[in-house]
PDB file of C-alpha atoms in Angstrom:
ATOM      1  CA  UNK A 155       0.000   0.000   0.000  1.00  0.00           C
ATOM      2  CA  UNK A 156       1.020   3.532  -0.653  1.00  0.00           C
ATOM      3  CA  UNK A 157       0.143   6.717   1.069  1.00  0.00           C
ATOM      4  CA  UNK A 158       1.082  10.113  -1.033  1.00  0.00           C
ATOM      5  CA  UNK A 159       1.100  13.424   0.464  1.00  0.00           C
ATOM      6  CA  UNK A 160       1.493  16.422  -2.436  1.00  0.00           C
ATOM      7  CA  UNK A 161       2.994  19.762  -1.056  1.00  0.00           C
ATOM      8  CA  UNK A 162       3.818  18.541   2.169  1.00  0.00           C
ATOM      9  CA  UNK A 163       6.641  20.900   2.684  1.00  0.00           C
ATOM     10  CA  UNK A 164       8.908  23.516   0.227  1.00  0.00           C
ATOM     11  CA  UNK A 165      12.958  23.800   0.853  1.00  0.00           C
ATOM     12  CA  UNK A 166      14.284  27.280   0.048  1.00  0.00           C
ATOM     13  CA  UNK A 167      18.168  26.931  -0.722  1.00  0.00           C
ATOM     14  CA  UNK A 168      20.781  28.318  -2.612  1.00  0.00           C
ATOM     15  CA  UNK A 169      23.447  26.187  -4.542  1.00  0.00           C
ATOM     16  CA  UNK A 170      26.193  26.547  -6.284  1.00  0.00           C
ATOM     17  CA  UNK A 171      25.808  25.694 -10.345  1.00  0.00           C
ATOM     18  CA  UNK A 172      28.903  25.496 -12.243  1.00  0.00           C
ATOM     19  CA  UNK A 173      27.418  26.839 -15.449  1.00  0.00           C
ATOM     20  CA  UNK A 174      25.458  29.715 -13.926  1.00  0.00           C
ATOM     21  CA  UNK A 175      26.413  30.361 -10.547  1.00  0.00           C
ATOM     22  CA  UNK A 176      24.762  30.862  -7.633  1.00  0.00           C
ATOM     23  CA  UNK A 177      20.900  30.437  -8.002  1.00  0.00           C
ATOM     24  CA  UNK A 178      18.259  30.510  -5.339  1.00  0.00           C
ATOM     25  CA  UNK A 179      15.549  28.099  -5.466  1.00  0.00           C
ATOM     26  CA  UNK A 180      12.264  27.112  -4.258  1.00  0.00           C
ATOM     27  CA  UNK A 181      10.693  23.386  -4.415  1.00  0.00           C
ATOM     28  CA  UNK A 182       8.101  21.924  -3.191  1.00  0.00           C
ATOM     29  CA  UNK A 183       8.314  18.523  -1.500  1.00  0.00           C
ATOM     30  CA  UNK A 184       5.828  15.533  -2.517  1.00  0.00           C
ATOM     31  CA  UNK A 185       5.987  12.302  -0.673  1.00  0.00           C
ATOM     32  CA  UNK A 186       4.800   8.785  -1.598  1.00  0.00           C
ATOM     33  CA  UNK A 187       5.428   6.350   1.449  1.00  0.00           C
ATOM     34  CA  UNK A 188       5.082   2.209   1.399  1.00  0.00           C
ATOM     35  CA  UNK A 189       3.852  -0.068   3.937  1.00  0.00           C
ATOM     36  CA  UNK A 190       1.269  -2.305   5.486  1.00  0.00           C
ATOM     37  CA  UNK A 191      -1.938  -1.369   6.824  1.00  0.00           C
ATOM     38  CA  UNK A 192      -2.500  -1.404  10.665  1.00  0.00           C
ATOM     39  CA  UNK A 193      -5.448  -2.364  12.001  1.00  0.00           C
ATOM     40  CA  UNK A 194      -7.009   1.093  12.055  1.00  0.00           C
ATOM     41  CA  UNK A 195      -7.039   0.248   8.339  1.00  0.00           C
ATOM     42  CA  UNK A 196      -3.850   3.085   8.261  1.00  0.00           C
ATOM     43  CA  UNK A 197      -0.655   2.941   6.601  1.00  0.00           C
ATOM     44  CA  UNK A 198       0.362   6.747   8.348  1.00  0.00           C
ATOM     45  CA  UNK A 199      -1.589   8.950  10.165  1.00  0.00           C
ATOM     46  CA  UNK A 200      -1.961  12.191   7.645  1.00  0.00           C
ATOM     47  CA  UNK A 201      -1.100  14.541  11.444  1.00  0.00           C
ATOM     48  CA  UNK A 202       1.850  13.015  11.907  1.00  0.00           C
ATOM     49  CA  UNK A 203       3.383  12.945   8.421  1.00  0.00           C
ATOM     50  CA  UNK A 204       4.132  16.066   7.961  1.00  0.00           C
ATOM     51  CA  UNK A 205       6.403  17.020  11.097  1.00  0.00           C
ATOM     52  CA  UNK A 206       7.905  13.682  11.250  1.00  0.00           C
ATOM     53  CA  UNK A 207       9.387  14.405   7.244  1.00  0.00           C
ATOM     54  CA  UNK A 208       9.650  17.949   7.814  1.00  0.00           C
ATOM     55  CA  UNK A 209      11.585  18.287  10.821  1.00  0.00           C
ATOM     56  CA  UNK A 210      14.463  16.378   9.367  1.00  0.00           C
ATOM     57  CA  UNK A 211      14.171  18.812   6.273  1.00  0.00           C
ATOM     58  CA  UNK A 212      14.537  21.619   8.347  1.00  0.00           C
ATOM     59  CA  UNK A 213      16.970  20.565  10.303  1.00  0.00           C
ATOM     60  CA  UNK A 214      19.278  19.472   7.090  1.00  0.00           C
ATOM     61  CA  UNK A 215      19.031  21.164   3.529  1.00  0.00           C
ATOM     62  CA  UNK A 216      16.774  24.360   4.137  1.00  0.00           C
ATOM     63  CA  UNK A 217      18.155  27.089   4.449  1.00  0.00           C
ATOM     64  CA  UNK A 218      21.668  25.991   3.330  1.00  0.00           C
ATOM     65  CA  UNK A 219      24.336  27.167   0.627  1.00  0.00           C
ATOM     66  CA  UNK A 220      24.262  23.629  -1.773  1.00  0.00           C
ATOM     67  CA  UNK A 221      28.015  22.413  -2.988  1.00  0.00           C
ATOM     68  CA  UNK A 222      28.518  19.834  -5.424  1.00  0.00           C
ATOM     69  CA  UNK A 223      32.029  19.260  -4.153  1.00  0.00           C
ATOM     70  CA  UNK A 224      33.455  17.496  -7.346  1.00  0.00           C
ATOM     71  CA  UNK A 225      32.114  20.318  -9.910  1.00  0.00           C
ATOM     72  CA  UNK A 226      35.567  22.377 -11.337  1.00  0.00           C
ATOM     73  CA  UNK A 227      37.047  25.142 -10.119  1.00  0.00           C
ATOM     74  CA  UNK A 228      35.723  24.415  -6.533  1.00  0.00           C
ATOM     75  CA  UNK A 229      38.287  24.852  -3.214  1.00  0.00           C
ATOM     76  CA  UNK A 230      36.772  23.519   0.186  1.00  0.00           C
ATOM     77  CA  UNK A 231      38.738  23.905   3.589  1.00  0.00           C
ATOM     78  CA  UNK A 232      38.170  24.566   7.090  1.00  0.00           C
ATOM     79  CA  UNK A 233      38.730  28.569   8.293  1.00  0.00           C
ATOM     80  CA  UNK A 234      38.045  30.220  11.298  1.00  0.00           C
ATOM     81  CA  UNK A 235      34.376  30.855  10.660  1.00  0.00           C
ATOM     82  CA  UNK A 236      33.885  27.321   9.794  1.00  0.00           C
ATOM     83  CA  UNK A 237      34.205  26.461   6.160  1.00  0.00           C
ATOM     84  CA  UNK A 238      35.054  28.134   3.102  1.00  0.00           C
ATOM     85  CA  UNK A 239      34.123  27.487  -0.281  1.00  0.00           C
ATOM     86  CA  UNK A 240      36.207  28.730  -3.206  1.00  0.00           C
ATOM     87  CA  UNK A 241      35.336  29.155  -6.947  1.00  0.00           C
ATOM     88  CA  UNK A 242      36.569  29.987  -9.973  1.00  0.00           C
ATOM     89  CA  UNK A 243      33.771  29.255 -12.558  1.00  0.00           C
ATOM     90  CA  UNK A 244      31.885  30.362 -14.052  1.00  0.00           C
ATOM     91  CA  UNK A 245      32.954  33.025 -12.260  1.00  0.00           C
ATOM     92  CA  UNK A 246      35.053  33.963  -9.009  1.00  0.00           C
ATOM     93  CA  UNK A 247      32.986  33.450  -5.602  1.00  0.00           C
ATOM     94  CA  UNK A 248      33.927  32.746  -1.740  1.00  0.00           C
ATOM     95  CA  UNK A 249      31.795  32.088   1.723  1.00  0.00           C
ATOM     96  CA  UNK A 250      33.145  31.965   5.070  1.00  0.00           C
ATOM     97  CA  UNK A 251      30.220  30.420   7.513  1.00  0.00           C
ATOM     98  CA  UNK A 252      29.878  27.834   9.941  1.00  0.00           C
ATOM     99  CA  UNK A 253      29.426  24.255   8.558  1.00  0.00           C
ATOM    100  CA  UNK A 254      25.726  24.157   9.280  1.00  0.00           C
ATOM    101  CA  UNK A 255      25.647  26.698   6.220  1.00  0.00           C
ATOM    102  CA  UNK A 256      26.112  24.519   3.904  1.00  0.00           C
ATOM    103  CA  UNK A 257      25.150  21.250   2.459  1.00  0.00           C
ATOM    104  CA  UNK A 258      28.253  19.385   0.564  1.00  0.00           C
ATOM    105  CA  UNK A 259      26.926  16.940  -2.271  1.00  0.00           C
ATOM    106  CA  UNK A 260      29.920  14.744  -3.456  1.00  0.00           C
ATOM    107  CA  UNK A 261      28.377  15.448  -7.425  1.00  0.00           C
ATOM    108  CA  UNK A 262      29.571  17.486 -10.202  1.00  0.00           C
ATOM    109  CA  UNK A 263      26.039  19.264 -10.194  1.00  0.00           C
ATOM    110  CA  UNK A 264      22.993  19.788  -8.543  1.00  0.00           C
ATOM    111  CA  UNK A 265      20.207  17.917  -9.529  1.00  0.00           C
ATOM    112  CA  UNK A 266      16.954  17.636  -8.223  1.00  0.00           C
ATOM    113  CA  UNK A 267      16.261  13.985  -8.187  1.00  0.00           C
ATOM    114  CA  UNK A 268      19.234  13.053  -6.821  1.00  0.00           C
ATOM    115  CA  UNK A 269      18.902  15.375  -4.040  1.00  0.00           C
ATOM    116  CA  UNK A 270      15.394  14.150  -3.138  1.00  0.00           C
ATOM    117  CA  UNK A 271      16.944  10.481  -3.572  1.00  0.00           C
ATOM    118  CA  UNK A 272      19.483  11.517  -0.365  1.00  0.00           C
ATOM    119  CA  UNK A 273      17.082  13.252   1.568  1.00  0.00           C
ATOM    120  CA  UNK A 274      14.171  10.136   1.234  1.00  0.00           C
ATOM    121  CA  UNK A 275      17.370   7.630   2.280  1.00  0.00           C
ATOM    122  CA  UNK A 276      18.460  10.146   5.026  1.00  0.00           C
ATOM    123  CA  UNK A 277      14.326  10.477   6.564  1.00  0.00           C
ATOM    124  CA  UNK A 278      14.008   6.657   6.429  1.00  0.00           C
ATOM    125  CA  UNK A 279      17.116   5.934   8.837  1.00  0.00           C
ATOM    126  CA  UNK A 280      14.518   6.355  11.639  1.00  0.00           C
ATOM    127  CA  UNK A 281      11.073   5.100   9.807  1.00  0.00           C
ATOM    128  CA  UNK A 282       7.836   5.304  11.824  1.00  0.00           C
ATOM    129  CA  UNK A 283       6.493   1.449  12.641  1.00  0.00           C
ATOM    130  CA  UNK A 284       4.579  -0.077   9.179  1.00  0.00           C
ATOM    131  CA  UNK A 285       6.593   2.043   6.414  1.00  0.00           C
ATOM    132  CA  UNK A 286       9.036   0.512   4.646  1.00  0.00           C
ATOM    133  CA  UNK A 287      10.120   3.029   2.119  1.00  0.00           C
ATOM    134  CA  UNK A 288       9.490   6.320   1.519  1.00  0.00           C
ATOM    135  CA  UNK A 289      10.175   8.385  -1.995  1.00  0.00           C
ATOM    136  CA  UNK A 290      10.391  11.919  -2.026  1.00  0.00           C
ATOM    137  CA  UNK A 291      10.144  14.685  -5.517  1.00  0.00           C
ATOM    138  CA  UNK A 292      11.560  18.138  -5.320  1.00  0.00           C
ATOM    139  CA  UNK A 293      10.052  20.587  -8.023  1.00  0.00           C
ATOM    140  CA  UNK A 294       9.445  23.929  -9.043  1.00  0.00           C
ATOM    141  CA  UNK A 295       6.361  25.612  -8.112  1.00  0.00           C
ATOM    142  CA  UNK A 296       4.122  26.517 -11.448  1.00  0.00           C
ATOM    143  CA  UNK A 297       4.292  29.988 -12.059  1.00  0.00           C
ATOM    144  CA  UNK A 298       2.408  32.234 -14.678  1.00  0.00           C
ATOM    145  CA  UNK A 299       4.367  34.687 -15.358  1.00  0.00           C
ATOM    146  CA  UNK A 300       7.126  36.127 -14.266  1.00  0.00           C
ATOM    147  CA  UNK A 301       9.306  34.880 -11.387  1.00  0.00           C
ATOM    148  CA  UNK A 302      12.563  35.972 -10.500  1.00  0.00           C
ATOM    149  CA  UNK A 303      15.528  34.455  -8.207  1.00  0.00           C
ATOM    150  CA  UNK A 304      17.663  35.540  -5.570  1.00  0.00           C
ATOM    151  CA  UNK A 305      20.087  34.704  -2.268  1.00  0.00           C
ATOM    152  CA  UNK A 306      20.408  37.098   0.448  1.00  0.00           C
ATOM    153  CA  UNK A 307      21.301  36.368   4.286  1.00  0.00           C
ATOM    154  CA  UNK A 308      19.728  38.053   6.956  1.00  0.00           C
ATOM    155  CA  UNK A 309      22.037  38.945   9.912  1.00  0.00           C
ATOM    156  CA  UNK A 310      19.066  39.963  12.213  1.00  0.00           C
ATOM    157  CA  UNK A 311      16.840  36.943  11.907  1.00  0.00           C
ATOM    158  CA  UNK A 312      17.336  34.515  15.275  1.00  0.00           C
ATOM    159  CA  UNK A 313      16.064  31.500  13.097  1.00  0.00           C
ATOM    160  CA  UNK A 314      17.938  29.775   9.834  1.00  0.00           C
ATOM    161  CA  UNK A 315      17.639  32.889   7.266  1.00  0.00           C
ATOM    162  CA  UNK A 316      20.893  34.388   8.740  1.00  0.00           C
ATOM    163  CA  UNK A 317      23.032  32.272   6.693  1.00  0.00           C
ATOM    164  CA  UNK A 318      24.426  34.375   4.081  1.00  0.00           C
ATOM    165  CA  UNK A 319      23.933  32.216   1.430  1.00  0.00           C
ATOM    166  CA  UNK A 320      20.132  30.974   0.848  1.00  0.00           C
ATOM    167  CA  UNK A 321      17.730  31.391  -1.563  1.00  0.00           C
ATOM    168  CA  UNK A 322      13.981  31.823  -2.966  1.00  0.00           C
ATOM    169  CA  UNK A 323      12.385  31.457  -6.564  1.00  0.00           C
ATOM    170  CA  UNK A 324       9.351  34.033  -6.217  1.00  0.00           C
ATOM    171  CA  UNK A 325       6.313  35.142  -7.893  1.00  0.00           C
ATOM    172  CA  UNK A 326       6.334  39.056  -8.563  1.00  0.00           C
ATOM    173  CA  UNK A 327       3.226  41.007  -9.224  1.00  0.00           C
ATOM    174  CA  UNK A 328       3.050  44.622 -10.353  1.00  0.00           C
ATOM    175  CA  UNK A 329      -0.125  46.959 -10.755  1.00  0.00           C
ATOM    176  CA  UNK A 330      -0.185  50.779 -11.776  1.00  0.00           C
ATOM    177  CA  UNK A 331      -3.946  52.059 -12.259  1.00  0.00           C
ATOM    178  CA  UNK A 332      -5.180  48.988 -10.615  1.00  0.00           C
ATOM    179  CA  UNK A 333      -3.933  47.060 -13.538  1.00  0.00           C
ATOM    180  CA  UNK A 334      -1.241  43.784 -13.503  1.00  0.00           C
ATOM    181  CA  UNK A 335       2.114  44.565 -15.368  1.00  0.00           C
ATOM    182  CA  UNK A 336       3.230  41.680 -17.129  1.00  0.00           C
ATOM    183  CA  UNK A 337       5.850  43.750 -18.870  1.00  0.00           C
ATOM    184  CA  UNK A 338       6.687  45.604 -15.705  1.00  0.00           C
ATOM    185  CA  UNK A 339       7.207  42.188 -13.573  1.00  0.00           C
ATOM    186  CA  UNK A 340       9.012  40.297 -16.768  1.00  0.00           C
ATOM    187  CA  UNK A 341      11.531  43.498 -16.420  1.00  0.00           C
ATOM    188  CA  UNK A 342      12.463  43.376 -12.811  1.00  0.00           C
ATOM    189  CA  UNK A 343      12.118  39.219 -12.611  1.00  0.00           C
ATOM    190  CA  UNK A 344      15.006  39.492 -15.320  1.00  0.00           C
ATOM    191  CA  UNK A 345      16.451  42.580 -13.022  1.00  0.00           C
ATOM    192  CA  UNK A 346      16.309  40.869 -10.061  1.00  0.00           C
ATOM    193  CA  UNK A 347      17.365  37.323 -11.764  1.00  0.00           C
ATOM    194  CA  UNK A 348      19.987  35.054 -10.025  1.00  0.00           C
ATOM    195  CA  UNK A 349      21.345  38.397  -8.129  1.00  0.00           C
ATOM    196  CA  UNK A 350      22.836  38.367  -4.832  1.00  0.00           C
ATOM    197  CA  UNK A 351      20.803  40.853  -2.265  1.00  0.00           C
ATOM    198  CA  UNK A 352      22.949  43.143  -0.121  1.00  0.00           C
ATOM    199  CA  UNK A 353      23.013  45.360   2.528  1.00  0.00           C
ATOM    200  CA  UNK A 354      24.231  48.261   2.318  1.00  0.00           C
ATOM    201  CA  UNK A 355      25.284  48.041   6.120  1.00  0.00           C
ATOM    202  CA  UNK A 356      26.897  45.002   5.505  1.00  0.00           C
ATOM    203  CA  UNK A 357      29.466  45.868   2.802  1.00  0.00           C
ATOM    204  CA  UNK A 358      33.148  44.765   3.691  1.00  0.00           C
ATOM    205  CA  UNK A 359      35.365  48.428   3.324  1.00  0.00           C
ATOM    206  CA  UNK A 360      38.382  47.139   4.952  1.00  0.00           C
ATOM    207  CA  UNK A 361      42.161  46.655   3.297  1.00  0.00           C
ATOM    208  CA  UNK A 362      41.168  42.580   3.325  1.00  0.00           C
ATOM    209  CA  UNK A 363      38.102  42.736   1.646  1.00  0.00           C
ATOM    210  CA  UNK A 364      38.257  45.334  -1.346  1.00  0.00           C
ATOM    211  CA  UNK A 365      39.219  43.304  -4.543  1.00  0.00           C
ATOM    212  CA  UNK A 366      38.739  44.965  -7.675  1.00  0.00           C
ATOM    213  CA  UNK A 367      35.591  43.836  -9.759  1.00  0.00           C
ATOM    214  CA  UNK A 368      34.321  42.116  -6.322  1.00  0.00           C
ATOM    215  CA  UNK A 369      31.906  43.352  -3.360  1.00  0.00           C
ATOM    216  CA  UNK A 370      32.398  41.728  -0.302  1.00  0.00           C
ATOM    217  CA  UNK A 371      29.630  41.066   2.600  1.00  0.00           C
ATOM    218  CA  UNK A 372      30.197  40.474   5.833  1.00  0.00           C
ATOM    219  CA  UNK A 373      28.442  40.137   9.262  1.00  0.00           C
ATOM    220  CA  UNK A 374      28.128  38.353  12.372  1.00  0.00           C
ATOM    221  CA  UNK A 375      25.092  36.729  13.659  1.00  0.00           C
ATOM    222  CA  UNK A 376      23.975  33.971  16.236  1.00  0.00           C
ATOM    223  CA  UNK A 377      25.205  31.047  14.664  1.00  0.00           C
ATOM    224  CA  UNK A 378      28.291  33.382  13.796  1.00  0.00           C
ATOM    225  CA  UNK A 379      30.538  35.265  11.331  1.00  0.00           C
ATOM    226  CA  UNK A 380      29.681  34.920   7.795  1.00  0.00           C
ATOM    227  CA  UNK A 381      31.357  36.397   4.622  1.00  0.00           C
ATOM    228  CA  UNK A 382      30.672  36.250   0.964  1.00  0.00           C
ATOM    229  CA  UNK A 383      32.322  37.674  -1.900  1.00  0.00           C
ATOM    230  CA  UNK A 384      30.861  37.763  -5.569  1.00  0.00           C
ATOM    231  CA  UNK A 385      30.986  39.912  -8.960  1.00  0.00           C
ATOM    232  CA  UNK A 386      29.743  43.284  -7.873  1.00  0.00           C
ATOM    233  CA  UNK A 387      27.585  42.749 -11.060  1.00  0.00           C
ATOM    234  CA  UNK A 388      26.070  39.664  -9.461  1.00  0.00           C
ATOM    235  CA  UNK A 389      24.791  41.606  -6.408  1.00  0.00           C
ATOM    236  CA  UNK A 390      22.132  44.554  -5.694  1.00  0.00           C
ATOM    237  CA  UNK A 391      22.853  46.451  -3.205  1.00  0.00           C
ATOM    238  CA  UNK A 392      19.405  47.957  -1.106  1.00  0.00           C
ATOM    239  CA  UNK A 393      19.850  50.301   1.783  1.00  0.00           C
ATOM    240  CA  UNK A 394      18.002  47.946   3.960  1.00  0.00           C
ATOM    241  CA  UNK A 395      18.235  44.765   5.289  1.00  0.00           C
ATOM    242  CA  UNK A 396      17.323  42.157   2.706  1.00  0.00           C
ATOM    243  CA  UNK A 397      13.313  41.241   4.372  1.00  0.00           C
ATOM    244  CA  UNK A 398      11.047  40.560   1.714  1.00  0.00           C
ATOM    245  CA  UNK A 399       9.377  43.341   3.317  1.00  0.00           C
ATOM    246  CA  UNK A 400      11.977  45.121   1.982  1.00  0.00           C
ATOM    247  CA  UNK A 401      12.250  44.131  -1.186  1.00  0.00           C
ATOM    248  CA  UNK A 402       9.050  45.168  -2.112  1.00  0.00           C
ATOM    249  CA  UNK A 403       9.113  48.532  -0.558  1.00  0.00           C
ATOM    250  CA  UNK A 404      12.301  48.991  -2.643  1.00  0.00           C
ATOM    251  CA  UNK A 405      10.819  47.794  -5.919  1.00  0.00           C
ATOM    252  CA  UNK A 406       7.677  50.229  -5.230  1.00  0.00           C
ATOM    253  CA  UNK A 407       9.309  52.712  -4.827  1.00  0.00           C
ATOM    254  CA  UNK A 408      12.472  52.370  -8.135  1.00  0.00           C
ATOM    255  CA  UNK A 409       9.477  51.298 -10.218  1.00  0.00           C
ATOM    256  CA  UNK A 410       7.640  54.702  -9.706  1.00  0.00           C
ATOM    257  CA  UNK A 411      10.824  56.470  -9.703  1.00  0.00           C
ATOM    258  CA  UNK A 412      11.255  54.982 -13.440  1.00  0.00           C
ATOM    259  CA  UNK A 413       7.557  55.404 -14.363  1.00  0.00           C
ATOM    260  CA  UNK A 414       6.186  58.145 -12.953  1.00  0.00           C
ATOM    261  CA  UNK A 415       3.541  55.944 -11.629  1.00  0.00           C
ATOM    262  CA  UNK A 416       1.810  54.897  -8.467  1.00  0.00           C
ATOM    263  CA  UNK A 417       2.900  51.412  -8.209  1.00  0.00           C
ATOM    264  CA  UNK A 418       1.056  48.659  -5.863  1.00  0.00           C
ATOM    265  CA  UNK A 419       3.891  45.847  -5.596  1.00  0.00           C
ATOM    266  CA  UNK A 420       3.627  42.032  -4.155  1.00  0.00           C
ATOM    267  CA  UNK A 421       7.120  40.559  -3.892  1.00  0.00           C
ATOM    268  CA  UNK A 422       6.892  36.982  -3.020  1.00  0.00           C
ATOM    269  CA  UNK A 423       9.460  35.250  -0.833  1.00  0.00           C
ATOM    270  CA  UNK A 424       9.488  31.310  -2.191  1.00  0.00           C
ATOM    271  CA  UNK A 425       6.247  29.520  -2.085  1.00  0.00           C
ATOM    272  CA  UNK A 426       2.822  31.242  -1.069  1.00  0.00           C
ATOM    273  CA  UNK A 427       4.319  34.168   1.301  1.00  0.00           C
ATOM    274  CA  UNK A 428       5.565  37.345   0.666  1.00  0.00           C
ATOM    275  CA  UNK A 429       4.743  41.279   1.035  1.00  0.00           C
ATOM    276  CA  UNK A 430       3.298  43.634  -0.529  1.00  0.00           C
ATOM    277  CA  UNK A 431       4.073  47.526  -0.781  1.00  0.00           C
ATOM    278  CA  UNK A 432       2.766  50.982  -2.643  1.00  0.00           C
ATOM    279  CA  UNK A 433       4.320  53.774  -3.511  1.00  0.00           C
ATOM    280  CA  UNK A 434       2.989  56.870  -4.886  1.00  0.00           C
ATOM    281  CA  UNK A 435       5.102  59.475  -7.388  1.00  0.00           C
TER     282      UNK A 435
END
C-alpha cells in the first residue's frame, strides 16, 4: 500500500551551479510512502506525516548554501568561521560560515532527483512502525508569469535565514492604475534574476576585503561570522536589510521612480508568502 502526500513541505536553498552560478531556489516537497496497513485500516496517520518528514528537512538542507564538491574550479577547507568554499567558474565566488551553512553533495552538479533520492534515504534511517520506504520529488512551483531568483542572508533573523547564502524562486506582481504589469514584472524578474541581495550596512570596506571587480559582505550573527564575496555585477545592493518586506518597498518605490507611476507591488518570498508595498510618485 502507498500513502502520497502532495505539497507537504517547500525547501528554500541556494546552490552553487557550475554553469550559472549561484541560483536561489524554491521546491516543493511531494511524498509517496510504502507499507502495510495497521489495524485502524492506516498505513500513516496524515497529522503526523508532515512534522515527522519535515523536521528532518529543516533541520538538514533548508536554508543551506548547496556544494557539489566534485564540480571544477571548486576549493573547500576549514577557516576560522567554519568552512570556506572557493570558486573559480563560471565566475570567481567565496563564503566563510559555519558548517551548518552549507550542504556538501559529493556530485559534479545539482540535480533535483538526486537530491530528493538523499534526503528520502536520510528520513528513512529512523522510519515510523509499518513504512518501509518512503520516496520523495523536489520541483518547481508553477508559475504564470514572471518569477525571478535571488540569495540574500539576513544577519538579524534569530532563526535559519541568517546564513548568508540561501535562496527563494518568487512570484512578482506589479499593478499601476489597478492594472497587472506583465511587462513591468518580466523586467524586474530578469532585473532581479539570479542576483545576490545586499546590505548596504553590511558591505566589507576594509584593506582585506576590497578586490577589484568584487563586493564583499560580511556580518556576524547567532550562529556566527559569515562572509561572501561575488561579482559586484552579481549583487544589488538595497539600503536595507534584505526582508522581503523590503524588497518590495524597494521595488515600489524604483518602479515609480522609473515610471512616474503609483505602483502597488507584491514581492513573493518562495512559495505562497511574501509582502506587498505601494508607492505613490
Amino acid at each position: 500500500m502507498t500513502l502520497f502526500v502532495n505539497r507537504l513541505s517547500h525547501l528554500d536553498v541556494s546552490l552553487w551551479s557550475p554553469q550559472h552560478g549561484l541560483i536561489g531556489a524554491s521546491w516543493h516537497v511531494d511524498a509517496e510512502l510504502d507499507g502495510e496497513l495497521g489495524e485502524d485500516g492506516m498505513l500513516f496517520d496524515f497529522g503526523e506525516v508532515k512534522p515527522w518528514i519535515k523536521s528532518r528537512l529543516d533541520g538538514g538542507v533548508d536554508h543551506t548554501l548547496l556544494i557539489p564538491t566534485k564540480a571544477p574550479g571548486l576549493e573547500i577547507f576549514e577557516c576560522s568561521e567554519g568552512l570556506c568554499v572557493r570558486a573559480t567558474q563560471p565566475y570567481p565566488m567565496e563564503v566563510r560560515a559555519p558548517r551548518q551553512a552549507f550542504t556538501l553533495l559529493p556530485w559534479p552538479a545539482i540535480t533535483t532527483e538526486r537530491l530528493a533520492e538523499l534526503l528520502a534515504g536520510e528520513v528513512m534511517k529512523r522510519p515510523p512502525p509499518r513504512v518501509t520506504d518512503i520516496r520523495l520529488r523536489l520541483r518547481d512551483e508553477v508559475i504564470d508569469g514572471a518569477a525571478y531568483t535571488y540569495s540574500h542572508g539576513l544577519k538579524r533573523h534569530l532563526g535559519n535565514c541568517q546564513r548568508i547564502a540561501h535562496g527563494h524562486r518568487s512570484r512578482l506582481h506589479i499593478w499601476q492604475r489597478g492594472v497587472r504589469m506583465p511587462g513591468l514584472e518580466a523586467e524586474w524578474a530578469e532585473r532581479l534574476g539570479d542576483r545576490y541581495l545586499v546590505d548596504a550596512a553590511d558591505i566589507a570596506t576594509g584593506p582585506d576585503s576590497v578586490v577589484r571587480g568584487m563586493m564583499t559582505s560580511r556580518y556576524r550573527a547567532e550562529q556566527g561570522r559569515f562572509m561572501i564575496r561575488l561579482p559586484a555585477e552579481r549583487c544589488l545592493t538595497l539600503p536595507t536589510p534584505t526582508t522581503v518586506e523590503h524588497i518590495a518597498g524597494w521595488l515600489a518605490r524604483r518602479i515609480t521612480e522609473e515610471t512616474g507611476r503609483a505602483t502597488r507591488v507584491q514581492a513573493f518570498e518562495g512559495v505562497d508568502k511574501g509582502a506587498i508595498a505601494e508607492a505613490q510618485p
